[in-house]
PDB file of C-alpha atoms in Angstrom:
ATOM      1  CA  UNK A 135      -8.382 -14.430   0.209  1.00 89.00           C
ATOM      2  CA  UNK A 136      -7.347 -14.012   3.832  1.00 94.00           C
ATOM      3  CA  UNK A 137      -4.342 -11.882   4.766  1.00 97.00           C
ATOM      4  CA  UNK A 138      -2.710 -10.532   7.911  1.00 97.00           C
ATOM      5  CA  UNK A 139      -3.858  -7.224   9.406  1.00 96.00           C
ATOM      6  CA  UNK A 140      -0.547  -5.634   8.413  1.00 97.00           C
ATOM      7  CA  UNK A 141       1.216  -5.963   5.060  1.00 98.00           C
ATOM      8  CA  UNK A 142       4.965  -5.722   4.547  1.00 98.00           C
ATOM      9  CA  UNK A 143       5.975  -3.156   1.944  1.00 98.00           C
ATOM     10  CA  UNK A 144       9.262  -3.685   0.101  1.00 98.00           C
ATOM     11  CA  UNK A 145       9.768  -0.472  -1.882  1.00 94.00           C
ATOM     12  CA  UNK A 146      13.136   0.116  -0.173  1.00 92.00           C
ATOM     13  CA  UNK A 147      14.449  -3.423  -0.830  1.00 97.00           C
ATOM     14  CA  UNK A 148      17.388  -3.294  -3.187  1.00 96.00           C
ATOM     15  CA  UNK A 149      17.965   0.409  -2.523  1.00 91.00           C
ATOM     16  CA  UNK A 150      17.975   1.504   1.124  1.00 89.00           C
ATOM     17  CA  UNK A 151      17.576  -2.104   2.320  1.00 94.00           C
ATOM     18  CA  UNK A 152      20.006  -4.818   1.238  1.00 96.00           C
ATOM     19  CA  UNK A 153      19.261  -8.533   0.922  1.00 97.00           C
ATOM     20  CA  UNK A 154      20.470  -9.451   4.416  1.00 97.00           C
ATOM     21  CA  UNK A 155      18.358  -6.772   6.061  1.00 97.00           C
ATOM     22  CA  UNK A 156      15.392  -7.760   3.888  1.00 97.00           C
ATOM     23  CA  UNK A 157      15.745 -11.339   5.133  1.00 97.00           C
ATOM     24  CA  UNK A 158      15.711 -10.119   8.724  1.00 97.00           C
ATOM     25  CA  UNK A 159      12.573  -8.068   8.045  1.00 98.00           C
ATOM     26  CA  UNK A 160      10.762 -10.965   6.416  1.00 98.00           C
ATOM     27  CA  UNK A 161      11.526 -13.309   9.309  1.00 97.00           C
ATOM     28  CA  UNK A 162      10.374 -10.728  11.873  1.00 97.00           C
ATOM     29  CA  UNK A 163       7.199 -10.103   9.880  1.00 97.00           C
ATOM     30  CA  UNK A 164       6.303 -13.783   9.559  1.00 97.00           C
ATOM     31  CA  UNK A 165       7.107 -14.498  13.209  1.00 96.00           C
ATOM     32  CA  UNK A 166       4.691 -11.694  14.141  1.00 96.00           C
ATOM     33  CA  UNK A 167       1.932 -13.409  12.146  1.00 96.00           C
ATOM     34  CA  UNK A 168       2.332 -11.460   8.911  1.00 97.00           C
ATOM     35  CA  UNK A 169       1.425 -13.047   5.583  1.00 98.00           C
ATOM     36  CA  UNK A 170       0.933 -10.341   2.925  1.00 98.00           C
ATOM     37  CA  UNK A 171       4.152  -9.083   1.291  1.00 98.00           C
ATOM     38  CA  UNK A 172       3.778  -6.316  -1.296  1.00 98.00           C
ATOM     39  CA  UNK A 173       6.279  -5.414  -4.011  1.00 98.00           C
ATOM     40  CA  UNK A 174       6.254  -4.081  -7.594  1.00 98.00           C
ATOM     41  CA  UNK A 175       8.113  -4.681 -10.831  1.00 97.00           C
ATOM     42  CA  UNK A 176       9.675  -1.200 -10.738  1.00 97.00           C
ATOM     43  CA  UNK A 177      10.890  -1.188  -7.140  1.00 97.00           C
ATOM     44  CA  UNK A 178      14.667  -0.776  -7.363  1.00 96.00           C
ATOM     45  CA  UNK A 179      14.520  -1.732 -11.018  1.00 96.00           C
ATOM     46  CA  UNK A 180      13.111  -5.176 -10.222  1.00 97.00           C
ATOM     47  CA  UNK A 181      15.620  -5.913  -7.466  1.00 98.00           C
ATOM     48  CA  UNK A 182      12.906  -5.887  -4.790  1.00 98.00           C
ATOM     49  CA  UNK A 183      11.181  -8.792  -6.554  1.00 98.00           C
ATOM     50  CA  UNK A 184      14.484 -10.637  -6.993  1.00 98.00           C
ATOM     51  CA  UNK A 185      15.338 -10.301  -3.291  1.00 98.00           C
ATOM     52  CA  UNK A 186      11.890 -11.480  -2.214  1.00 98.00           C
ATOM     53  CA  UNK A 187      12.056 -14.411  -4.613  1.00 98.00           C
ATOM     54  CA  UNK A 188      15.426 -15.433  -3.215  1.00 97.00           C
ATOM     55  CA  UNK A 189      13.984 -15.592   0.285  1.00 97.00           C
ATOM     56  CA  UNK A 190      10.960 -17.717  -0.569  1.00 96.00           C
ATOM     57  CA  UNK A 191      11.404 -21.404   0.022  1.00 92.00           C
ATOM     58  CA  UNK A 192      14.817 -21.310   1.692  1.00 87.00           C
ATOM     59  CA  UNK A 193      13.994 -18.780   4.410  1.00 94.00           C
ATOM     60  CA  UNK A 194      10.184 -18.800   4.531  1.00 96.00           C
ATOM     61  CA  UNK A 195       7.912 -21.465   2.969  1.00 95.00           C
ATOM     62  CA  UNK A 196       6.266 -20.179  -0.204  1.00 96.00           C
ATOM     63  CA  UNK A 197       2.815 -21.277   0.936  1.00 94.00           C
ATOM     64  CA  UNK A 198       3.057 -19.134   4.082  1.00 95.00           C
ATOM     65  CA  UNK A 199       3.356 -15.900   2.108  1.00 97.00           C
ATOM     66  CA  UNK A 200       0.755 -14.041   0.056  1.00 98.00           C
ATOM     67  CA  UNK A 201       2.933 -12.616  -2.721  1.00 98.00           C
ATOM     68  CA  UNK A 202       1.598  -9.358  -4.163  1.00 98.00           C
ATOM     69  CA  UNK A 203       3.241  -7.362  -6.930  1.00 98.00           C
ATOM     70  CA  UNK A 204       2.288  -4.730  -9.495  1.00 98.00           C
ATOM     71  CA  UNK A 205       2.565  -3.813 -13.169  1.00 98.00           C
ATOM     72  CA  UNK A 206       1.784  -0.807 -15.456  1.00 96.00           C
ATOM     73  CA  UNK A 207       4.597   1.580 -14.465  1.00 95.00           C
ATOM     74  CA  UNK A 208       7.204   2.152 -17.167  1.00 91.00           C
ATOM     75  CA  UNK A 209      10.170  -0.255 -16.884  1.00 90.00           C
ATOM     76  CA  UNK A 210      11.820   0.131 -20.300  1.00 89.00           C
ATOM     77  CA  UNK A 211      11.397   2.223 -23.449  1.00 88.00           C
ATOM     78  CA  UNK A 212      10.262  -0.751 -25.514  1.00 88.00           C
ATOM     79  CA  UNK A 213       6.707  -1.215 -26.834  1.00 89.00           C
ATOM     80  CA  UNK A 214       5.864  -3.595 -23.977  1.00 90.00           C
ATOM     81  CA  UNK A 215       7.920  -1.839 -21.303  1.00 89.00           C
ATOM     82  CA  UNK A 216       5.014  -0.286 -19.438  1.00 94.00           C
ATOM     83  CA  UNK A 217       1.370   0.721 -19.528  1.00 96.00           C
ATOM     84  CA  UNK A 218      -1.864  -1.227 -19.197  1.00 97.00           C
ATOM     85  CA  UNK A 219      -2.171  -2.700 -22.681  1.00 97.00           C
ATOM     86  CA  UNK A 220      -2.673  -6.450 -22.934  1.00 97.00           C
ATOM     87  CA  UNK A 221       0.785  -6.961 -24.405  1.00 97.00           C
ATOM     88  CA  UNK A 222       2.558  -4.812 -21.830  1.00 97.00           C
ATOM     89  CA  UNK A 223       0.752  -6.365 -18.882  1.00 98.00           C
ATOM     90  CA  UNK A 224       1.326  -9.975 -19.896  1.00 97.00           C
ATOM     91  CA  UNK A 225       4.980  -9.189 -20.608  1.00 97.00           C
ATOM     92  CA  UNK A 226       5.273  -7.601 -17.147  1.00 97.00           C
ATOM     93  CA  UNK A 227       3.634 -10.640 -15.582  1.00 98.00           C
ATOM     94  CA  UNK A 228       6.191 -13.012 -17.099  1.00 98.00           C
ATOM     95  CA  UNK A 229       8.990 -10.780 -15.864  1.00 97.00           C
ATOM     96  CA  UNK A 230       7.635 -10.684 -12.314  1.00 98.00           C
ATOM     97  CA  UNK A 231       7.194 -14.458 -12.207  1.00 98.00           C
ATOM     98  CA  UNK A 232      10.766 -14.895 -13.419  1.00 98.00           C
ATOM     99  CA  UNK A 233      12.292 -12.461 -10.909  1.00 98.00           C
ATOM    100  CA  UNK A 234      10.270 -13.881  -8.020  1.00 98.00           C
ATOM    101  CA  UNK A 235      11.009 -17.459  -9.044  1.00 97.00           C
ATOM    102  CA  UNK A 236       7.389 -18.558  -8.610  1.00 98.00           C
ATOM    103  CA  UNK A 237       4.831 -20.166 -10.893  1.00 97.00           C
ATOM    104  CA  UNK A 238       1.975 -17.897  -9.802  1.00 98.00           C
ATOM    105  CA  UNK A 239       1.208 -14.631  -8.014  1.00 98.00           C
ATOM    106  CA  UNK A 240      -1.306 -14.500  -5.192  1.00 98.00           C
ATOM    107  CA  UNK A 241      -2.248 -10.869  -5.891  1.00 98.00           C
ATOM    108  CA  UNK A 242      -1.390  -9.010  -9.112  1.00 98.00           C
ATOM    109  CA  UNK A 243      -2.181  -5.303  -9.086  1.00 98.00           C
ATOM    110  CA  UNK A 244      -2.435  -2.530 -11.658  1.00 98.00           C
ATOM    111  CA  UNK A 245      -0.097   0.165 -10.328  1.00 98.00           C
ATOM    112  CA  UNK A 246      -2.024   3.037 -11.945  1.00 97.00           C
ATOM    113  CA  UNK A 247      -4.829   3.921 -14.346  1.00 98.00           C
ATOM    114  CA  UNK A 248      -3.801   4.155 -18.011  1.00 97.00           C
ATOM    115  CA  UNK A 249      -5.868   6.636 -20.052  1.00 96.00           C
ATOM    116  CA  UNK A 250      -4.295   5.488 -23.312  1.00 96.00           C
ATOM    117  CA  UNK A 251      -5.728   1.958 -23.185  1.00 97.00           C
ATOM    118  CA  UNK A 252      -9.418   0.943 -23.296  1.00 97.00           C
ATOM    119  CA  UNK A 253     -10.452  -0.432 -19.929  1.00 96.00           C
ATOM    120  CA  UNK A 254     -11.857  -3.570 -21.579  1.00 96.00           C
ATOM    121  CA  UNK A 255      -8.420  -4.430 -22.960  1.00 97.00           C
ATOM    122  CA  UNK A 256      -6.746  -3.940 -19.582  1.00 97.00           C
ATOM    123  CA  UNK A 257      -9.334  -6.081 -17.812  1.00 96.00           C
ATOM    124  CA  UNK A 258      -9.023  -8.805 -20.454  1.00 96.00           C
ATOM    125  CA  UNK A 259      -5.351  -9.151 -19.512  1.00 97.00           C
ATOM    126  CA  UNK A 260      -6.317  -9.622 -15.860  1.00 97.00           C
ATOM    127  CA  UNK A 261      -8.882 -12.234 -16.849  1.00 96.00           C
ATOM    128  CA  UNK A 262      -6.312 -14.095 -18.925  1.00 96.00           C
ATOM    129  CA  UNK A 263      -3.780 -14.004 -16.098  1.00 97.00           C
ATOM    130  CA  UNK A 264      -6.274 -15.576 -13.693  1.00 96.00           C
ATOM    131  CA  UNK A 265      -7.708 -18.172 -16.058  1.00 96.00           C
ATOM    132  CA  UNK A 266      -4.188 -19.236 -17.067  1.00 97.00           C
ATOM    133  CA  UNK A 267      -3.410 -20.020 -13.424  1.00 97.00           C
ATOM    134  CA  UNK A 268      -0.536 -17.538 -13.232  1.00 98.00           C
ATOM    135  CA  UNK A 269      -2.496 -15.189 -10.943  1.00 98.00           C
ATOM    136  CA  UNK A 270      -4.916 -16.043  -8.157  1.00 97.00           C
ATOM    137  CA  UNK A 271      -6.439 -12.619  -7.422  1.00 97.00           C
ATOM    138  CA  UNK A 272      -6.194  -9.122  -8.896  1.00 98.00           C
ATOM    139  CA  UNK A 273      -6.260  -5.569  -7.599  1.00 97.00           C
ATOM    140  CA  UNK A 274      -5.728  -1.952  -8.551  1.00 98.00           C
ATOM    141  CA  UNK A 275      -3.693   0.892  -7.062  1.00 98.00           C
ATOM    142  CA  UNK A 276      -4.047   4.672  -7.086  1.00 97.00           C
ATOM    143  CA  UNK A 277      -7.421   4.609  -8.837  1.00 98.00           C
ATOM    144  CA  UNK A 278     -10.005   7.342  -8.396  1.00 97.00           C
ATOM    145  CA  UNK A 279     -13.416   6.293  -7.140  1.00 97.00           C
ATOM    146  CA  UNK A 280     -15.037   6.335 -10.603  1.00 97.00           C
ATOM    147  CA  UNK A 281     -12.133   4.370 -12.069  1.00 97.00           C
ATOM    148  CA  UNK A 282     -12.422   1.702  -9.397  1.00 97.00           C
ATOM    149  CA  UNK A 283     -16.186   1.470  -9.839  1.00 96.00           C
ATOM    150  CA  UNK A 284     -15.764   1.149 -13.612  1.00 96.00           C
ATOM    151  CA  UNK A 285     -13.278  -1.692 -13.218  1.00 97.00           C
ATOM    152  CA  UNK A 286     -15.379  -3.494 -10.628  1.00 96.00           C
ATOM    153  CA  UNK A 287     -18.585  -3.154 -12.652  1.00 93.00           C
ATOM    154  CA  UNK A 288     -16.940  -4.732 -15.695  1.00 88.00           C
ATOM    155  CA  UNK A 289     -16.145  -7.845 -13.698  1.00 79.00           C
ATOM    156  CA  UNK A 290     -12.433  -8.644 -14.085  1.00 77.00           C
ATOM    157  CA  UNK A 291     -11.600 -12.048 -12.671  1.00 75.00           C
ATOM    158  CA  UNK A 292     -10.714 -12.125  -9.011  1.00 88.00           C
ATOM    159  CA  UNK A 293     -10.692  -8.346  -8.384  1.00 96.00           C
ATOM    160  CA  UNK A 294     -10.431  -8.134  -4.599  1.00 97.00           C
ATOM    161  CA  UNK A 295      -8.418  -5.092  -3.511  1.00 98.00           C
ATOM    162  CA  UNK A 296      -7.442  -1.482  -4.071  1.00 98.00           C
ATOM    163  CA  UNK A 297      -4.324   0.264  -2.818  1.00 98.00           C
ATOM    164  CA  UNK A 298      -4.350   3.974  -2.072  1.00 98.00           C
ATOM    165  CA  UNK A 299      -2.553   6.488   0.084  1.00 98.00           C
ATOM    166  CA  UNK A 300      -4.543   6.686   3.319  1.00 98.00           C
ATOM    167  CA  UNK A 301      -3.557   8.051   6.713  1.00 98.00           C
ATOM    168  CA  UNK A 302      -4.555  10.616   9.291  1.00 98.00           C
ATOM    169  CA  UNK A 303      -2.996  13.323   7.113  1.00 96.00           C
ATOM    170  CA  UNK A 304      -4.414  11.962   3.831  1.00 97.00           C
ATOM    171  CA  UNK A 305      -8.108  11.099   4.113  1.00 97.00           C
ATOM    172  CA  UNK A 306      -9.339  12.209   0.700  1.00 96.00           C
ATOM    173  CA  UNK A 307     -10.066   8.588  -0.262  1.00 97.00           C
ATOM    174  CA  UNK A 308     -12.986   8.641   2.159  1.00 97.00           C
ATOM    175  CA  UNK A 309     -14.949  10.886  -0.200  1.00 96.00           C
ATOM    176  CA  UNK A 310     -15.434   8.399  -3.043  1.00 96.00           C
ATOM    177  CA  UNK A 311     -12.804   5.656  -3.240  1.00 97.00           C
ATOM    178  CA  UNK A 312     -13.493   3.906   0.051  1.00 97.00           C
ATOM    179  CA  UNK A 313     -17.303   3.962  -0.443  1.00 96.00           C
ATOM    180  CA  UNK A 314     -16.822   2.524  -3.953  1.00 97.00           C
ATOM    181  CA  UNK A 315     -14.542  -0.213  -2.636  1.00 97.00           C
ATOM    182  CA  UNK A 316     -16.965  -1.175   0.110  1.00 97.00           C
ATOM    183  CA  UNK A 317     -19.939  -1.182  -2.279  1.00 96.00           C
ATOM    184  CA  UNK A 318     -18.145  -3.543  -4.662  1.00 96.00           C
ATOM    185  CA  UNK A 319     -16.712  -5.728  -1.896  1.00 96.00           C
ATOM    186  CA  UNK A 320     -13.045  -4.788  -2.357  1.00 97.00           C
ATOM    187  CA  UNK A 321     -10.582  -4.525   0.508  1.00 98.00           C
ATOM    188  CA  UNK A 322      -8.597  -1.309   0.971  1.00 98.00           C
ATOM    189  CA  UNK A 323      -4.807  -1.574   1.381  1.00 98.00           C
ATOM    190  CA  UNK A 324      -3.479   1.816   2.582  1.00 98.00           C
ATOM    191  CA  UNK A 325       0.011   2.772   1.475  1.00 97.00           C
ATOM    192  CA  UNK A 326       1.969   5.468   3.345  1.00 96.00           C
ATOM    193  CA  UNK A 327      -0.208   4.837   6.443  1.00 97.00           C
ATOM    194  CA  UNK A 328       2.296   6.892   8.473  1.00 95.00           C
ATOM    195  CA  UNK A 329       1.833   9.962   6.287  1.00 94.00           C
ATOM    196  CA  UNK A 330       5.167   9.398   4.508  1.00 91.00           C
ATOM    197  CA  UNK A 331       6.861   9.345   7.910  1.00 89.00           C
ATOM    198  CA  UNK A 332       5.359  12.573   9.237  1.00 91.00           C
ATOM    199  CA  UNK A 333       3.041  10.786  11.689  1.00 95.00           C
ATOM    200  CA  UNK A 334       5.988   9.175  13.482  1.00 91.00           C
ATOM    201  CA  UNK A 335       6.660  12.593  14.995  1.00 89.00           C
ATOM    202  CA  UNK A 336      10.260  12.658  13.766  1.00 85.00           C
ATOM    203  CA  UNK A 337       9.714  16.000  11.999  1.00 75.00           C
ATOM    204  CA  UNK A 338       8.030  17.821  14.894  1.00 79.00           C
ATOM    205  CA  UNK A 339      11.095  19.897  15.716  1.00 71.00           C
ATOM    206  CA  UNK A 340      13.071  19.844  12.489  1.00 71.00           C
ATOM    207  CA  UNK A 341      14.429  17.467   9.878  1.00 73.00           C
ATOM    208  CA  UNK A 342      16.702  14.702  11.209  1.00 71.00           C
ATOM    209  CA  UNK A 343      19.827  14.327   9.085  1.00 65.00           C
ATOM    210  CA  UNK A 344      19.270  10.597   8.608  1.00 66.00           C
ATOM    211  CA  UNK A 345      15.593  10.906   7.624  1.00 70.00           C
ATOM    212  CA  UNK A 346      14.016  10.678   4.183  1.00 66.00           C
ATOM    213  CA  UNK A 347      12.981  14.308   4.568  1.00 65.00           C
ATOM    214  CA  UNK A 348      16.673  15.246   4.484  1.00 58.00           C
ATOM    215  CA  UNK A 349      17.508  13.211   1.369  1.00 67.00           C
ATOM    216  CA  UNK A 350      17.513  14.639  -2.130  1.00 65.00           C
ATOM    217  CA  UNK A 351      15.506  11.667  -3.425  1.00 68.00           C
ATOM    218  CA  UNK A 352      12.662  11.724  -0.894  1.00 66.00           C
ATOM    219  CA  UNK A 353      12.512  15.303   0.435  1.00 65.00           C
ATOM    220  CA  UNK A 354       9.724  16.318  -1.933  1.00 74.00           C
ATOM    221  CA  UNK A 355       7.810  13.122  -1.179  1.00 71.00           C
ATOM    222  CA  UNK A 356       7.809  13.892   2.561  1.00 71.00           C
ATOM    223  CA  UNK A 357       7.315  17.647   2.162  1.00 78.00           C
ATOM    224  CA  UNK A 358       3.769  17.194   0.810  1.00 84.00           C
ATOM    225  CA  UNK A 359       2.585  16.347   4.329  1.00 76.00           C
ATOM    226  CA  UNK A 360       4.631  18.910   6.268  1.00 77.00           C
ATOM    227  CA  UNK A 361       1.800  21.419   6.492  1.00 86.00           C
ATOM    228  CA  UNK A 362       0.167  23.369   9.314  1.00 92.00           C
ATOM    229  CA  UNK A 363      -2.807  21.004   9.235  1.00 93.00           C
ATOM    230  CA  UNK A 364      -0.537  17.978   9.423  1.00 93.00           C
ATOM    231  CA  UNK A 365       1.391  19.539  12.305  1.00 94.00           C
ATOM    232  CA  UNK A 366      -1.840  19.837  14.322  1.00 96.00           C
ATOM    233  CA  UNK A 367      -2.657  16.204  13.607  1.00 96.00           C
ATOM    234  CA  UNK A 368       0.842  15.062  14.587  1.00 96.00           C
ATOM    235  CA  UNK A 369       0.563  16.874  17.928  1.00 96.00           C
ATOM    236  CA  UNK A 370      -2.775  15.152  18.594  1.00 97.00           C
ATOM    237  CA  UNK A 371      -1.219  11.788  17.761  1.00 97.00           C
ATOM    238  CA  UNK A 372       1.739  12.509  20.055  1.00 97.00           C
ATOM    239  CA  UNK A 373      -0.618  13.451  22.900  1.00 97.00           C
ATOM    240  CA  UNK A 374      -2.571  10.227  22.442  1.00 97.00           C
ATOM    241  CA  UNK A 375       0.651   8.205  22.328  1.00 97.00           C
ATOM    242  CA  UNK A 376       1.871   9.755  25.585  1.00 97.00           C
ATOM    243  CA  UNK A 377      -1.407   8.877  27.261  1.00 96.00           C
ATOM    244  CA  UNK A 378      -1.297   5.282  26.063  1.00 97.00           C
ATOM    245  CA  UNK A 379       2.405   4.778  26.699  1.00 96.00           C
ATOM    246  CA  UNK A 380       3.155   3.855  23.083  1.00 96.00           C
ATOM    247  CA  UNK A 381       4.890   5.512  20.127  1.00 96.00           C
ATOM    248  CA  UNK A 382       3.087   7.943  17.793  1.00 96.00           C
ATOM    249  CA  UNK A 383       3.495   5.549  14.858  1.00 95.00           C
ATOM    250  CA  UNK A 384       1.624   2.827  16.771  1.00 97.00           C
ATOM    251  CA  UNK A 385      -1.301   5.201  17.307  1.00 98.00           C
ATOM    252  CA  UNK A 386      -1.312   6.321  13.660  1.00 97.00           C
ATOM    253  CA  UNK A 387      -1.199   2.750  12.346  1.00 97.00           C
ATOM    254  CA  UNK A 388      -3.873   1.485  14.729  1.00 98.00           C
ATOM    255  CA  UNK A 389      -6.178   4.319  13.638  1.00 98.00           C
ATOM    256  CA  UNK A 390      -5.945   3.586   9.903  1.00 98.00           C
ATOM    257  CA  UNK A 391      -5.973  -0.198  10.435  1.00 97.00           C
ATOM    258  CA  UNK A 392      -9.408   0.041  12.043  1.00 97.00           C
ATOM    259  CA  UNK A 393     -11.026   2.362   9.510  1.00 97.00           C
ATOM    260  CA  UNK A 394     -14.106   0.994   7.687  1.00 97.00           C
ATOM    261  CA  UNK A 395     -13.112  -0.981   4.596  1.00 97.00           C
ATOM    262  CA  UNK A 396      -9.426  -1.248   5.483  1.00 98.00           C
ATOM    263  CA  UNK A 397      -7.907  -4.729   5.305  1.00 98.00           C
ATOM    264  CA  UNK A 398      -4.177  -4.195   5.902  1.00 98.00           C
ATOM    265  CA  UNK A 399      -1.996  -1.070   5.979  1.00 98.00           C
ATOM    266  CA  UNK A 400       1.197  -1.557   3.956  1.00 98.00           C
ATOM    267  CA  UNK A 401       4.146  -0.744   6.218  1.00 97.00           C
ATOM    268  CA  UNK A 402       7.666  -0.383   4.913  1.00 93.00           C
ATOM    269  CA  UNK A 403      10.901   0.063   6.831  1.00 91.00           C
ATOM    270  CA  UNK A 404      14.572   0.597   6.170  1.00 88.00           C
ATOM    271  CA  UNK A 405      15.547  -1.833   8.924  1.00 91.00           C
ATOM    272  CA  UNK A 406      14.069  -4.481  11.194  1.00 95.00           C
ATOM    273  CA  UNK A 407      13.963  -2.136  14.182  1.00 93.00           C
ATOM    274  CA  UNK A 408      11.638   0.230  12.334  1.00 92.00           C
ATOM    275  CA  UNK A 409       9.472  -2.665  11.193  1.00 96.00           C
ATOM    276  CA  UNK A 410       9.195  -4.091  14.700  1.00 95.00           C
ATOM    277  CA  UNK A 411       8.014  -0.698  15.914  1.00 94.00           C
ATOM    278  CA  UNK A 412       5.247  -0.707  13.316  1.00 95.00           C
ATOM    279  CA  UNK A 413       4.181  -4.271  14.064  1.00 95.00           C
ATOM    280  CA  UNK A 414       3.632  -3.253  17.692  1.00 94.00           C
ATOM    281  CA  UNK A 415       0.432  -1.556  16.521  1.00 94.00           C
ATOM    282  CA  UNK A 416      -1.194  -4.985  16.424  1.00 93.00           C
ATOM    283  CA  UNK A 417      -0.935  -5.134  20.198  1.00 92.00           C
ATOM    284  CA  UNK A 418      -3.315  -2.243  20.885  1.00 94.00           C
ATOM    285  CA  UNK A 419      -6.856  -1.143  20.172  1.00 95.00           C
ATOM    286  CA  UNK A 420      -7.437   2.585  20.412  1.00 97.00           C
ATOM    287  CA  UNK A 421     -10.019   3.691  22.985  1.00 97.00           C
ATOM    288  CA  UNK A 422     -13.133   5.137  21.376  1.00 97.00           C
ATOM    289  CA  UNK A 423     -12.460   8.572  22.865  1.00 97.00           C
ATOM    290  CA  UNK A 424      -9.000   8.737  21.294  1.00 97.00           C
ATOM    291  CA  UNK A 425     -10.203   7.491  17.909  1.00 97.00           C
ATOM    292  CA  UNK A 426     -12.967  10.091  17.931  1.00 97.00           C
ATOM    293  CA  UNK A 427     -10.552  12.876  18.842  1.00 97.00           C
ATOM    294  CA  UNK A 428      -8.227  11.888  16.011  1.00 98.00           C
ATOM    295  CA  UNK A 429     -11.200  11.698  13.635  1.00 97.00           C
ATOM    296  CA  UNK A 430     -12.127  15.276  14.551  1.00 97.00           C
ATOM    297  CA  UNK A 431      -8.674  16.830  14.260  1.00 97.00           C
ATOM    298  CA  UNK A 432      -8.024  15.173  10.888  1.00 97.00           C
ATOM    299  CA  UNK A 433     -11.526  15.433   9.403  1.00 95.00           C
ATOM    300  CA  UNK A 434     -11.824  16.184   5.681  1.00 91.00           C
ATOM    301  CA  UNK A 435     -14.576  18.324   4.209  1.00 89.00           C
ATOM    302  CA  UNK A 436     -17.293  16.520   2.279  1.00 89.00           C
ATOM    303  CA  UNK A 437     -18.930  18.571  -0.451  1.00 86.00           C
ATOM    304  CA  UNK A 438     -21.870  17.891  -2.715  1.00 87.00           C
ATOM    305  CA  UNK A 439     -22.676  15.129  -3.557  1.00 86.00           C
ATOM    306  CA  UNK A 440     -20.294  13.158  -1.318  1.00 83.00           C
ATOM    307  CA  UNK A 441     -21.762  14.493   1.935  1.00 75.00           C
ATOM    308  CA  UNK A 442     -25.059  12.843   1.052  1.00 65.00           C
ATOM    309  CA  UNK A 443     -23.415   9.399   1.161  1.00 63.00           C
ATOM    310  CA  UNK A 444     -21.153   9.933   4.172  1.00 61.00           C
TER     311      UNK A 444
END
């Protein structure tokens, strides 16, 4: 499956982003050459899927978009309202198809690992989804390296991708997850490639009142990357951006986009202006000297036995 080098994330659709703004984002994304649009059954209580489904066909031809969504997260309190059991997954699949108004998904992803369900049962649901024609390809999200390797080794139909948080301030996936993905031939889709907004530089001198870091809902989410280490990385990114005449977010996105194993960073935005700024990353290639400097300032420590496979 071929996808664009950037993916459009829709977590804010139906909450911070209304349907009209979502339409504007989708048009801008497609006009810039984008094809992969990522959502999930729990985003805004399913409203993200409904908005995307309403835009397919009328605004953008269905066959020009790679529709990706997710299941597993808890949607309701009922017996099939969440989790990775066969019943819960197939129920979630029917709900996603209905909300999106499509007869198949291009990429259906497990949102998280479920310890309470045997892996064989979970993978059998993915197999059924593919063989029934309702899903073309499958993926996983937020898996540890051993979990990903276990899923890949058991051969679920069409397993092609893994989503994980990956950015200059979050490189832990390089220890085991990325090597496992590359070994098994899976593409890596980084979420939060801008370090939950920290790598844009907006928090260098405080917390803007209109930022997620100032909101009750997202403050804790952003705060995880407001550390002394992250501050050093942000300053290095800002220095590189000044030298290249671009924004810090362009530098941060270009860096993660070109990491080994990465297929497409998933970029989300509250409005089209933010999205356009992110898409500008496709216009540059970081000089080797800058990439190396950013590698050094953000390097993670490899212990035994990971350092032997680095």
